[in-house]
Amino acid sequence: MLRLAGARLVDERDYPAVRAVLASDPVGSCMVSSRVESLGLDPIRLGGELWAPESRYHRHARLPGLCFVGANLIPLRGDAGALQSFADRALRRPRRCSSIVGPATQVLGLWDELEGDWGPARELRCQQPLLALDRAPAVACDSRVRRVQRHEIDRYYPAAVAMFTEEVGVDPRLGDGGVSYHARVAELIASGRAFARFEDGEVVFKAEIGALSASVGQIQGVWVHPERRSGGLGAAGTATVAATLIRDLGRTASLYVNSFNAPALAAYRKIGFTKVGEFATVLF
């Protein structure tokens, strides 16, 4: 196999080629597109770097590979040689990312290159169906699910912590006492992207729009209070958030879910979501 010389940092001259890569898979690239569209390619503003393989690429041609490197490592495109170049560059520095996430072929291929140095992973989730919906949900929306207001953060935050701990397996307050996670939750609320149903002052359903590109919104953090599960709150609440994206924001609604989460998969299919790809996640 022909080995590429290495990965290089993408700069503003690559912007048209980067946008072409992102546009080729708008649902799969939503997490990166949402940042690039609003912040450009400067690493300081972007909160991370974009890498491309060094090759005989001309800046007006198709990028042979693309990888975002920040709090998460997100490989979006690349053959075996490109993934090797990303791994080579990643291994020149201490690991800072908390996960590798994205299209399954890319994630698992990159992990093959990194596992010897970065492994073992805390958890490897190899099959996470990527789902999308671009029409009205087939499930009735929940009229009591609404945007969370700024003054409600103290009631919303415990549910966000419970969701994160249950889903990721780590308490997000570890390390800094929750300062960073609280700031992230506050940001989602302030931007109108956190949704909840409150009953007697307590959150019984929550979800967020984690990433919002020009054409796609990615739903994350779907959670139902343990005492209220299996009653349809999850499906109706998620349908409400999806309808907000589709009807009010003019986006395709998307999300990805673990293949072993049969109840969630059944609820999303009932809403009308269809599979458009496969994600994978390596958790550290």
PDB file of C-alpha atoms in Angstrom:
ATOM      1  CA  MET A   1       0.000   0.000   0.000  1.00  0.00           C
ATOM      2  CA  LEU A   2       1.243   3.489  -0.830  1.00  0.00           C
ATOM      3  CA  ARG A   3       1.765   5.365   2.447  1.00  0.00           C
ATOM      4  CA  LEU A   4       0.911   9.043   2.568  1.00  0.00           C
ATOM      5  CA  ALA A   5       3.503  11.437   3.918  1.00  0.00           C
ATOM      6  CA  GLY A   6       1.331  12.528   6.822  1.00  0.00           C
ATOM      7  CA  ALA A   7      -1.610  14.691   7.773  1.00  0.00           C
ATOM      8  CA  ARG A   8      -1.535  18.451   7.493  1.00  0.00           C
ATOM      9  CA  LEU A   9      -3.544  21.216   9.088  1.00  0.00           C
ATOM     10  CA  VAL A  10      -6.294  22.506   6.796  1.00  0.00           C
ATOM     11  CA  ASP A  11      -6.434  26.280   6.334  1.00  0.00           C
ATOM     12  CA  GLU A  12      -8.807  28.822   4.849  1.00  0.00           C
ATOM     13  CA  ARG A  13      -7.552  28.139   1.314  1.00  0.00           C
ATOM     14  CA  ASP A  14      -9.089  24.671   1.656  1.00  0.00           C
ATOM     15  CA  TYR A  15     -12.518  26.004   2.599  1.00  0.00           C
ATOM     16  CA  PRO A  16     -14.290  25.142  -0.711  1.00  0.00           C
ATOM     17  CA  ALA A  17     -12.897  21.590  -0.641  1.00  0.00           C
ATOM     18  CA  VAL A  18     -13.829  21.158   3.036  1.00  0.00           C
ATOM     19  CA  ARG A  19     -17.370  22.347   2.353  1.00  0.00           C
ATOM     20  CA  ALA A  20     -17.618  19.863  -0.522  1.00  0.00           C
ATOM     21  CA  VAL A  21     -16.700  16.992   1.809  1.00  0.00           C
ATOM     22  CA  LEU A  22     -19.241  18.115   4.389  1.00  0.00           C
ATOM     23  CA  ALA A  23     -21.958  18.598   1.771  1.00  0.00           C
ATOM     24  CA  SER A  24     -21.435  15.068   0.449  1.00  0.00           C
ATOM     25  CA  ASP A  25     -22.855  13.653   3.709  1.00  0.00           C
ATOM     26  CA  PRO A  26     -24.830  16.414   5.445  1.00  0.00           C
ATOM     27  CA  VAL A  27     -26.321  14.139   8.108  1.00  0.00           C
ATOM     28  CA  GLY A  28     -23.099  12.311   8.960  1.00  0.00           C
ATOM     29  CA  SER A  29     -21.041  15.502   9.031  1.00  0.00           C
ATOM     30  CA  CYS A  30     -23.508  17.640  11.011  1.00  0.00           C
ATOM     31  CA  MET A  31     -21.317  17.875  14.120  1.00  0.00           C
ATOM     32  CA  VAL A  32     -18.425  19.298  12.095  1.00  0.00           C
ATOM     33  CA  SER A  33     -20.511  21.299   9.619  1.00  0.00           C
ATOM     34  CA  SER A  34     -22.237  23.178  12.419  1.00  0.00           C
ATOM     35  CA  ARG A  35     -18.870  24.480  13.614  1.00  0.00           C
ATOM     36  CA  VAL A  36     -17.269  25.166  10.239  1.00  0.00           C
ATOM     37  CA  GLU A  37     -20.268  27.067   8.875  1.00  0.00           C
ATOM     38  CA  SER A  38     -20.350  29.492  11.784  1.00  0.00           C
ATOM     39  CA  LEU A  39     -16.687  29.639  12.821  1.00  0.00           C
ATOM     40  CA  GLY A  40     -14.601  28.946   9.715  1.00  0.00           C
ATOM     41  CA  LEU A  41     -11.392  26.907   9.780  1.00  0.00           C
ATOM     42  CA  ASP A  42      -9.215  28.858  12.202  1.00  0.00           C
ATOM     43  CA  PRO A  43      -8.370  26.377  15.011  1.00  0.00           C
ATOM     44  CA  ILE A  44      -8.767  28.922  17.808  1.00  0.00           C
ATOM     45  CA  ARG A  45     -12.274  29.929  16.745  1.00  0.00           C
ATOM     46  CA  LEU A  46     -13.175  26.385  15.674  1.00  0.00           C
ATOM     47  CA  GLY A  47     -12.201  24.868  19.011  1.00  0.00           C
ATOM     48  CA  GLY A  48     -10.171  22.213  17.230  1.00  0.00           C
ATOM     49  CA  GLU A  49      -8.257  21.404  14.085  1.00  0.00           C
ATOM     50  CA  LEU A  50      -9.201  19.953  10.716  1.00  0.00           C
ATOM     51  CA  TRP A  51      -6.660  17.601   9.154  1.00  0.00           C
ATOM     52  CA  ALA A  52      -6.280  16.406   5.587  1.00  0.00           C
ATOM     53  CA  PRO A  53      -3.774  13.881   4.251  1.00  0.00           C
ATOM     54  CA  GLU A  54      -0.650  15.238   2.585  1.00  0.00           C
ATOM     55  CA  SER A  55      -0.776  14.077  -1.013  1.00  0.00           C
ATOM     56  CA  ARG A  56      -0.664  15.419  -4.534  1.00  0.00           C
ATOM     57  CA  TYR A  57      -3.908  17.178  -3.748  1.00  0.00           C
ATOM     58  CA  HIS A  58      -4.508  20.514  -5.445  1.00  0.00           C
ATOM     59  CA  ARG A  59      -6.501  22.937  -3.340  1.00  0.00           C
ATOM     60  CA  HIS A  60      -9.346  23.123  -5.849  1.00  0.00           C
ATOM     61  CA  ALA A  61      -9.655  19.337  -6.117  1.00  0.00           C
ATOM     62  CA  ARG A  62     -11.483  16.821  -3.942  1.00  0.00           C
ATOM     63  CA  LEU A  63      -9.967  16.336  -0.496  1.00  0.00           C
ATOM     64  CA  PRO A  64      -8.785  12.721  -0.110  1.00  0.00           C
ATOM     65  CA  GLY A  65      -9.640  12.740   3.593  1.00  0.00           C
ATOM     66  CA  LEU A  66     -10.842  14.926   6.435  1.00  0.00           C
ATOM     67  CA  CYS A  67     -10.684  14.596  10.229  1.00  0.00           C
ATOM     68  CA  PHE A  68     -11.766  16.964  13.018  1.00  0.00           C
ATOM     69  CA  VAL A  69      -9.603  16.970  16.131  1.00  0.00           C
ATOM     70  CA  GLY A  70     -10.932  18.612  19.273  1.00  0.00           C
ATOM     71  CA  ALA A  71     -12.750  17.414  22.386  1.00  0.00           C
ATOM     72  CA  ASN A  72     -13.774  14.527  20.131  1.00  0.00           C
ATOM     73  CA  LEU A  73     -11.861  12.995  17.240  1.00  0.00           C
ATOM     74  CA  ILE A  74     -14.194  12.834  14.219  1.00  0.00           C
ATOM     75  CA  PRO A  75     -12.845  11.169  11.050  1.00  0.00           C
ATOM     76  CA  LEU A  76     -15.202  11.941   8.162  1.00  0.00           C
ATOM     77  CA  ARG A  77     -13.464  10.691   5.061  1.00  0.00           C
ATOM     78  CA  GLY A  78     -10.351   8.771   4.122  1.00  0.00           C
ATOM     79  CA  ASP A  79      -9.014   5.491   2.787  1.00  0.00           C
ATOM     80  CA  ALA A  80      -6.593   3.289   4.728  1.00  0.00           C
ATOM     81  CA  GLY A  81      -3.656   5.534   3.860  1.00  0.00           C
ATOM     82  CA  ALA A  82      -5.479   8.663   4.989  1.00  0.00           C
ATOM     83  CA  LEU A  83      -6.455   7.045   8.289  1.00  0.00           C
ATOM     84  CA  GLN A  84      -2.834   6.030   8.803  1.00  0.00           C
ATOM     85  CA  SER A  85      -1.763   9.638   8.273  1.00  0.00           C
ATOM     86  CA  PHE A  86      -4.340  10.863  10.808  1.00  0.00           C
ATOM     87  CA  ALA A  87      -3.137   8.280  13.332  1.00  0.00           C
ATOM     88  CA  ASP A  88       0.505   9.221  12.786  1.00  0.00           C
ATOM     89  CA  ARG A  89      -0.224  12.872  13.503  1.00  0.00           C
ATOM     90  CA  ALA A  90      -2.475  12.089  16.484  1.00  0.00           C
ATOM     91  CA  LEU A  91       0.252   9.988  18.085  1.00  0.00           C
ATOM     92  CA  ARG A  92       2.721  12.879  18.044  1.00  0.00           C
ATOM     93  CA  ARG A  93       0.870  14.455  20.987  1.00  0.00           C
ATOM     94  CA  PRO A  94      -0.814  13.229  24.171  1.00  0.00           C
ATOM     95  CA  ARG A  95      -4.404  12.131  23.681  1.00  0.00           C
ATOM     96  CA  ARG A  96      -6.796  14.941  24.598  1.00  0.00           C
ATOM     97  CA  CYS A  97     -10.051  13.717  23.072  1.00  0.00           C
ATOM     98  CA  SER A  98     -12.664  11.926  25.181  1.00  0.00           C
ATOM     99  CA  SER A  99     -13.920   9.846  22.269  1.00  0.00           C
ATOM    100  CA  ILE A 100     -13.573   8.957  18.608  1.00  0.00           C
ATOM    101  CA  VAL A 101     -16.969   9.255  16.933  1.00  0.00           C
ATOM    102  CA  GLY A 102     -18.355   9.395  13.409  1.00  0.00           C
ATOM    103  CA  PRO A 103     -18.984   7.150  10.402  1.00  0.00           C
ATOM    104  CA  ALA A 104     -18.319   3.590  11.534  1.00  0.00           C
ATOM    105  CA  THR A 105     -15.916   2.645   8.734  1.00  0.00           C
ATOM    106  CA  GLN A 106     -13.768   5.680   9.465  1.00  0.00           C
ATOM    107  CA  VAL A 107     -13.871   5.373  13.262  1.00  0.00           C
ATOM    108  CA  LEU A 108     -13.095   1.664  13.362  1.00  0.00           C
ATOM    109  CA  GLY A 109     -10.360   1.998  10.750  1.00  0.00           C
ATOM    110  CA  LEU A 110      -8.717   4.811  12.691  1.00  0.00           C
ATOM    111  CA  TRP A 111      -9.043   2.900  15.951  1.00  0.00           C
ATOM    112  CA  ASP A 112      -7.189  -0.035  14.381  1.00  0.00           C
ATOM    113  CA  GLU A 113      -4.261   2.349  13.908  1.00  0.00           C
ATOM    114  CA  LEU A 114      -4.472   3.956  17.373  1.00  0.00           C
ATOM    115  CA  GLU A 115      -5.444   1.090  19.649  1.00  0.00           C
ATOM    116  CA  GLY A 116      -1.901  -0.117  20.244  1.00  0.00           C
ATOM    117  CA  ASP A 117      -0.954   3.246  21.785  1.00  0.00           C
ATOM    118  CA  TRP A 118      -4.264   4.604  23.062  1.00  0.00           C
ATOM    119  CA  GLY A 119      -5.989   1.369  24.042  1.00  0.00           C
ATOM    120  CA  PRO A 120      -7.690  -0.256  25.654  1.00  0.00           C
ATOM    121  CA  ALA A 121     -10.858   1.749  25.176  1.00  0.00           C
ATOM    122  CA  ARG A 122     -13.232   2.113  28.104  1.00  0.00           C
ATOM    123  CA  GLU A 123     -16.007   1.068  25.739  1.00  0.00           C
ATOM    124  CA  LEU A 124     -16.310   0.368  22.011  1.00  0.00           C
ATOM    125  CA  ARG A 125     -19.701   0.907  20.391  1.00  0.00           C
ATOM    126  CA  CYS A 126     -19.346  -0.495  16.892  1.00  0.00           C
ATOM    127  CA  GLN A 127     -22.936  -0.227  15.661  1.00  0.00           C
ATOM    128  CA  GLN A 128     -24.877   2.986  16.119  1.00  0.00           C
ATOM    129  CA  PRO A 129     -27.541   3.465  13.434  1.00  0.00           C
ATOM    130  CA  LEU A 130     -27.599   7.038  12.112  1.00  0.00           C
ATOM    131  CA  LEU A 131     -31.229   8.065  11.603  1.00  0.00           C
ATOM    132  CA  ALA A 132     -32.892  10.984   9.825  1.00  0.00           C
ATOM    133  CA  LEU A 133     -36.348  12.460   9.376  1.00  0.00           C
ATOM    134  CA  ASP A 134     -37.323  15.227   6.938  1.00  0.00           C
ATOM    135  CA  ARG A 135     -41.125  15.140   7.155  1.00  0.00           C
ATOM    136  CA  ALA A 136     -43.731  15.547   9.874  1.00  0.00           C
ATOM    137  CA  PRO A 137     -43.379  12.917  12.630  1.00  0.00           C
ATOM    138  CA  ALA A 138     -45.796   9.994  12.517  1.00  0.00           C
ATOM    139  CA  VAL A 139     -46.262  10.271  16.291  1.00  0.00           C
ATOM    140  CA  ALA A 140     -48.305  13.025  17.936  1.00  0.00           C
ATOM    141  CA  CYS A 141     -46.134  15.686  19.535  1.00  0.00           C
ATOM    142  CA  ASP A 142     -46.204  16.388  23.267  1.00  0.00           C
ATOM    143  CA  SER A 143     -47.640  19.848  23.817  1.00  0.00           C
ATOM    144  CA  ARG A 144     -45.991  20.023  27.239  1.00  0.00           C
ATOM    145  CA  VAL A 145     -42.463  19.650  25.857  1.00  0.00           C
ATOM    146  CA  ARG A 146     -40.996  23.121  25.407  1.00  0.00           C
ATOM    147  CA  ARG A 147     -37.762  25.042  25.366  1.00  0.00           C
ATOM    148  CA  VAL A 148     -36.090  25.306  28.748  1.00  0.00           C
ATOM    149  CA  GLN A 149     -35.791  28.859  30.093  1.00  0.00           C
ATOM    150  CA  ARG A 150     -32.584  30.276  31.545  1.00  0.00           C
ATOM    151  CA  HIS A 151     -33.984  30.486  35.070  1.00  0.00           C
ATOM    152  CA  GLU A 152     -34.837  26.766  34.964  1.00  0.00           C
ATOM    153  CA  ILE A 153     -31.255  25.518  34.709  1.00  0.00           C
ATOM    154  CA  ASP A 154     -31.135  24.375  38.344  1.00  0.00           C
ATOM    155  CA  ARG A 155     -34.096  22.078  37.707  1.00  0.00           C
ATOM    156  CA  TYR A 156     -32.854  20.928  34.308  1.00  0.00           C
ATOM    157  CA  TYR A 157     -29.199  20.324  35.188  1.00  0.00           C
ATOM    158  CA  PRO A 158     -29.730  17.229  37.422  1.00  0.00           C
ATOM    159  CA  ALA A 159     -31.600  15.511  34.573  1.00  0.00           C
ATOM    160  CA  ALA A 160     -28.784  16.380  32.160  1.00  0.00           C
ATOM    161  CA  VAL A 161     -26.243  14.877  34.565  1.00  0.00           C
ATOM    162  CA  ALA A 162     -28.370  11.747  34.991  1.00  0.00           C
ATOM    163  CA  MET A 163     -28.685  11.338  31.224  1.00  0.00           C
ATOM    164  CA  PHE A 164     -24.958  11.788  30.588  1.00  0.00           C
ATOM    165  CA  THR A 165     -23.964   9.387  33.367  1.00  0.00           C
ATOM    166  CA  GLU A 166     -26.419   6.757  32.176  1.00  0.00           C
ATOM    167  CA  GLU A 167     -25.498   7.088  28.496  1.00  0.00           C
ATOM    168  CA  VAL A 168     -21.728   7.562  28.651  1.00  0.00           C
ATOM    169  CA  GLY A 169     -20.994   5.750  31.887  1.00  0.00           C
ATOM    170  CA  VAL A 170     -19.094   8.666  33.457  1.00  0.00           C
ATOM    171  CA  ASP A 171     -20.309  11.465  35.715  1.00  0.00           C
ATOM    172  CA  PRO A 172     -19.725  14.700  33.720  1.00  0.00           C
ATOM    173  CA  ARG A 173     -18.954  16.546  36.955  1.00  0.00           C
ATOM    174  CA  LEU A 174     -15.722  14.634  37.506  1.00  0.00           C
ATOM    175  CA  GLY A 175     -12.509  16.593  37.126  1.00  0.00           C
ATOM    176  CA  ASP A 176     -13.741  20.139  37.595  1.00  0.00           C
ATOM    177  CA  GLY A 177     -16.800  19.638  39.766  1.00  0.00           C
ATOM    178  CA  GLY A 178     -19.121  20.080  36.814  1.00  0.00           C
ATOM    179  CA  VAL A 179     -18.041  23.592  35.830  1.00  0.00           C
ATOM    180  CA  SER A 180     -17.481  22.714  32.144  1.00  0.00           C
ATOM    181  CA  TYR A 181     -20.597  20.594  31.810  1.00  0.00           C
ATOM    182  CA  HIS A 182     -22.769  23.168  33.573  1.00  0.00           C
ATOM    183  CA  ALA A 183     -21.469  25.815  31.153  1.00  0.00           C
ATOM    184  CA  ARG A 184     -22.314  23.580  28.181  1.00  0.00           C
ATOM    185  CA  VAL A 185     -25.840  22.978  29.474  1.00  0.00           C
ATOM    186  CA  ALA A 186     -26.280  26.704  30.093  1.00  0.00           C
ATOM    187  CA  GLU A 187     -25.151  27.398  26.522  1.00  0.00           C
ATOM    188  CA  LEU A 188     -27.720  24.969  25.100  1.00  0.00           C
ATOM    189  CA  ILE A 189     -30.480  26.559  27.154  1.00  0.00           C
ATOM    190  CA  ALA A 190     -29.451  30.089  26.189  1.00  0.00           C
ATOM    191  CA  SER A 191     -29.469  29.172  22.486  1.00  0.00           C
ATOM    192  CA  GLY A 192     -32.963  27.654  22.698  1.00  0.00           C
ATOM    193  CA  ARG A 193     -31.735  24.126  21.997  1.00  0.00           C
ATOM    194  CA  ALA A 194     -32.686  22.414  25.272  1.00  0.00           C
ATOM    195  CA  PHE A 195     -36.196  20.955  25.567  1.00  0.00           C
ATOM    196  CA  ALA A 196     -38.021  19.409  28.501  1.00  0.00           C
ATOM    197  CA  ARG A 197     -41.342  18.417  29.986  1.00  0.00           C
ATOM    198  CA  PHE A 198     -41.675  19.485  33.600  1.00  0.00           C
ATOM    199  CA  GLU A 199     -44.097  17.927  36.058  1.00  0.00           C
ATOM    200  CA  ASP A 200     -44.322  19.338  39.587  1.00  0.00           C
ATOM    201  CA  GLY A 201     -41.061  21.159  38.956  1.00  0.00           C
ATOM    202  CA  GLU A 202     -39.193  18.009  37.920  1.00  0.00           C
ATOM    203  CA  VAL A 203     -37.929  17.043  34.477  1.00  0.00           C
ATOM    204  CA  VAL A 204     -39.617  13.883  33.213  1.00  0.00           C
ATOM    205  CA  PHE A 205     -38.389  14.182  29.611  1.00  0.00           C
ATOM    206  CA  LYS A 206     -35.452  16.042  28.109  1.00  0.00           C
ATOM    207  CA  ALA A 207     -33.601  16.307  24.811  1.00  0.00           C
ATOM    208  CA  GLU A 208     -31.340  18.792  23.095  1.00  0.00           C
ATOM    209  CA  ILE A 209     -30.332  19.893  19.619  1.00  0.00           C
ATOM    210  CA  GLY A 210     -26.615  19.321  20.039  1.00  0.00           C
ATOM    211  CA  ALA A 211     -25.434  20.382  16.585  1.00  0.00           C
ATOM    212  CA  LEU A 212     -27.212  22.600  14.064  1.00  0.00           C
ATOM    213  CA  SER A 213     -25.879  23.024  10.540  1.00  0.00           C
ATOM    214  CA  ALA A 214     -27.524  24.876   7.684  1.00  0.00           C
ATOM    215  CA  SER A 215     -29.473  21.780   6.681  1.00  0.00           C
ATOM    216  CA  VAL A 216     -29.451  19.303   9.590  1.00  0.00           C
ATOM    217  CA  GLY A 217     -30.078  19.348  13.335  1.00  0.00           C
ATOM    218  CA  GLN A 218     -28.734  16.515  15.471  1.00  0.00           C
ATOM    219  CA  ILE A 219     -30.846  15.533  18.489  1.00  0.00           C
ATOM    220  CA  GLN A 220     -28.930  14.340  21.537  1.00  0.00           C
ATOM    221  CA  GLY A 221     -29.400  13.622  25.216  1.00  0.00           C
ATOM    222  CA  VAL A 222     -32.846  12.063  24.944  1.00  0.00           C
ATOM    223  CA  TRP A 223     -33.835  10.977  28.453  1.00  0.00           C
ATOM    224  CA  VAL A 224     -36.978   9.967  30.315  1.00  0.00           C
ATOM    225  CA  HIS A 225     -37.217   9.840  34.092  1.00  0.00           C
ATOM    226  CA  PRO A 226     -36.782   6.190  35.168  1.00  0.00           C
ATOM    227  CA  GLU A 227     -40.203   6.135  36.834  1.00  0.00           C
ATOM    228  CA  ARG A 228     -41.923   7.342  33.653  1.00  0.00           C
ATOM    229  CA  ARG A 229     -40.400   5.029  31.060  1.00  0.00           C
ATOM    230  CA  SER A 230     -42.402   2.763  28.724  1.00  0.00           C
ATOM    231  CA  GLY A 231     -45.276   5.236  28.744  1.00  0.00           C
ATOM    232  CA  GLY A 232     -44.645   6.970  25.415  1.00  0.00           C
ATOM    233  CA  LEU A 233     -43.033  10.133  26.788  1.00  0.00           C
ATOM    234  CA  GLY A 234     -39.798   9.476  24.907  1.00  0.00           C
ATOM    235  CA  ALA A 235     -41.445   9.057  21.512  1.00  0.00           C
ATOM    236  CA  ALA A 236     -43.807  12.017  21.902  1.00  0.00           C
ATOM    237  CA  GLY A 237     -41.070  14.270  23.286  1.00  0.00           C
ATOM    238  CA  THR A 238     -38.569  13.362  20.590  1.00  0.00           C
ATOM    239  CA  ALA A 239     -41.266  13.911  17.954  1.00  0.00           C
ATOM    240  CA  THR A 240     -41.748  17.421  19.364  1.00  0.00           C
ATOM    241  CA  VAL A 241     -38.045  18.260  19.052  1.00  0.00           C
ATOM    242  CA  ALA A 242     -37.911  16.732  15.567  1.00  0.00           C
ATOM    243  CA  ALA A 243     -40.973  18.731  14.483  1.00  0.00           C
ATOM    244  CA  THR A 244     -39.341  21.912  15.774  1.00  0.00           C
ATOM    245  CA  LEU A 245     -36.293  21.211  13.625  1.00  0.00           C
ATOM    246  CA  ILE A 246     -38.292  20.326  10.514  1.00  0.00           C
ATOM    247  CA  ARG A 247     -41.192  22.763  10.691  1.00  0.00           C
ATOM    248  CA  ASP A 248     -39.747  25.755  12.500  1.00  0.00           C
ATOM    249  CA  LEU A 249     -36.039  25.608  11.632  1.00  0.00           C
ATOM    250  CA  GLY A 250     -36.228  24.081   8.151  1.00  0.00           C
ATOM    251  CA  ARG A 251     -33.732  21.311   8.904  1.00  0.00           C
ATOM    252  CA  THR A 252     -33.623  17.555   8.620  1.00  0.00           C
ATOM    253  CA  ALA A 253     -33.790  16.000  12.085  1.00  0.00           C
ATOM    254  CA  SER A 254     -31.136  13.389  12.853  1.00  0.00           C
ATOM    255  CA  LEU A 255     -29.761  11.335  15.713  1.00  0.00           C
ATOM    256  CA  TYR A 256     -27.718   8.209  16.300  1.00  0.00           C
ATOM    257  CA  VAL A 257     -28.470   5.461  18.788  1.00  0.00           C
ATOM    258  CA  ASN A 258     -26.785   2.338  20.113  1.00  0.00           C
ATOM    259  CA  SER A 259     -27.885  -0.774  18.238  1.00  0.00           C
ATOM    260  CA  PHE A 260     -28.489  -2.584  21.547  1.00  0.00           C
ATOM    261  CA  ASN A 261     -31.027   0.027  22.682  1.00  0.00           C
ATOM    262  CA  ALA A 262     -34.069  -1.761  21.284  1.00  0.00           C
ATOM    263  CA  PRO A 263     -36.718   0.423  23.007  1.00  0.00           C
ATOM    264  CA  ALA A 264     -35.166   3.631  21.653  1.00  0.00           C
ATOM    265  CA  LEU A 265     -34.813   2.195  18.159  1.00  0.00           C
ATOM    266  CA  ALA A 266     -38.455   1.122  18.182  1.00  0.00           C
ATOM    267  CA  ALA A 267     -39.579   4.576  19.334  1.00  0.00           C
ATOM    268  CA  TYR A 268     -37.542   6.373  16.665  1.00  0.00           C
ATOM    269  CA  ARG A 269     -38.861   4.099  13.926  1.00  0.00           C
ATOM    270  CA  LYS A 270     -42.391   4.747  15.156  1.00  0.00           C
ATOM    271  CA  ILE A 271     -41.764   8.484  14.858  1.00  0.00           C
ATOM    272  CA  GLY A 272     -40.669   7.952  11.235  1.00  0.00           C
ATOM    273  CA  PHE A 273     -36.885   8.103  11.429  1.00  0.00           C
ATOM    274  CA  THR A 274     -35.092   5.974   8.837  1.00  0.00           C
ATOM    275  CA  LYS A 275     -31.532   4.716   8.808  1.00  0.00           C
ATOM    276  CA  VAL A 276     -29.169   6.713   6.572  1.00  0.00           C
ATOM    277  CA  GLY A 277     -25.802   5.479   7.841  1.00  0.00           C
ATOM    278  CA  GLU A 278     -23.873   3.813  10.632  1.00  0.00           C
ATOM    279  CA  PHE A 279     -21.844   5.518  13.342  1.00  0.00           C
ATOM    280  CA  ALA A 280     -19.375   4.073  15.830  1.00  0.00           C
ATOM    281  CA  THR A 281     -17.897   5.483  19.017  1.00  0.00           C
ATOM    282  CA  VAL A 282     -14.727   4.716  20.953  1.00  0.00           C
ATOM    283  CA  LEU A 283     -15.053   5.956  24.549  1.00  0.00           C
ATOM    284  CA  PHE A 284     -12.009   6.683  26.731  1.00  0.00           C
TER     285      PHE A 284
END
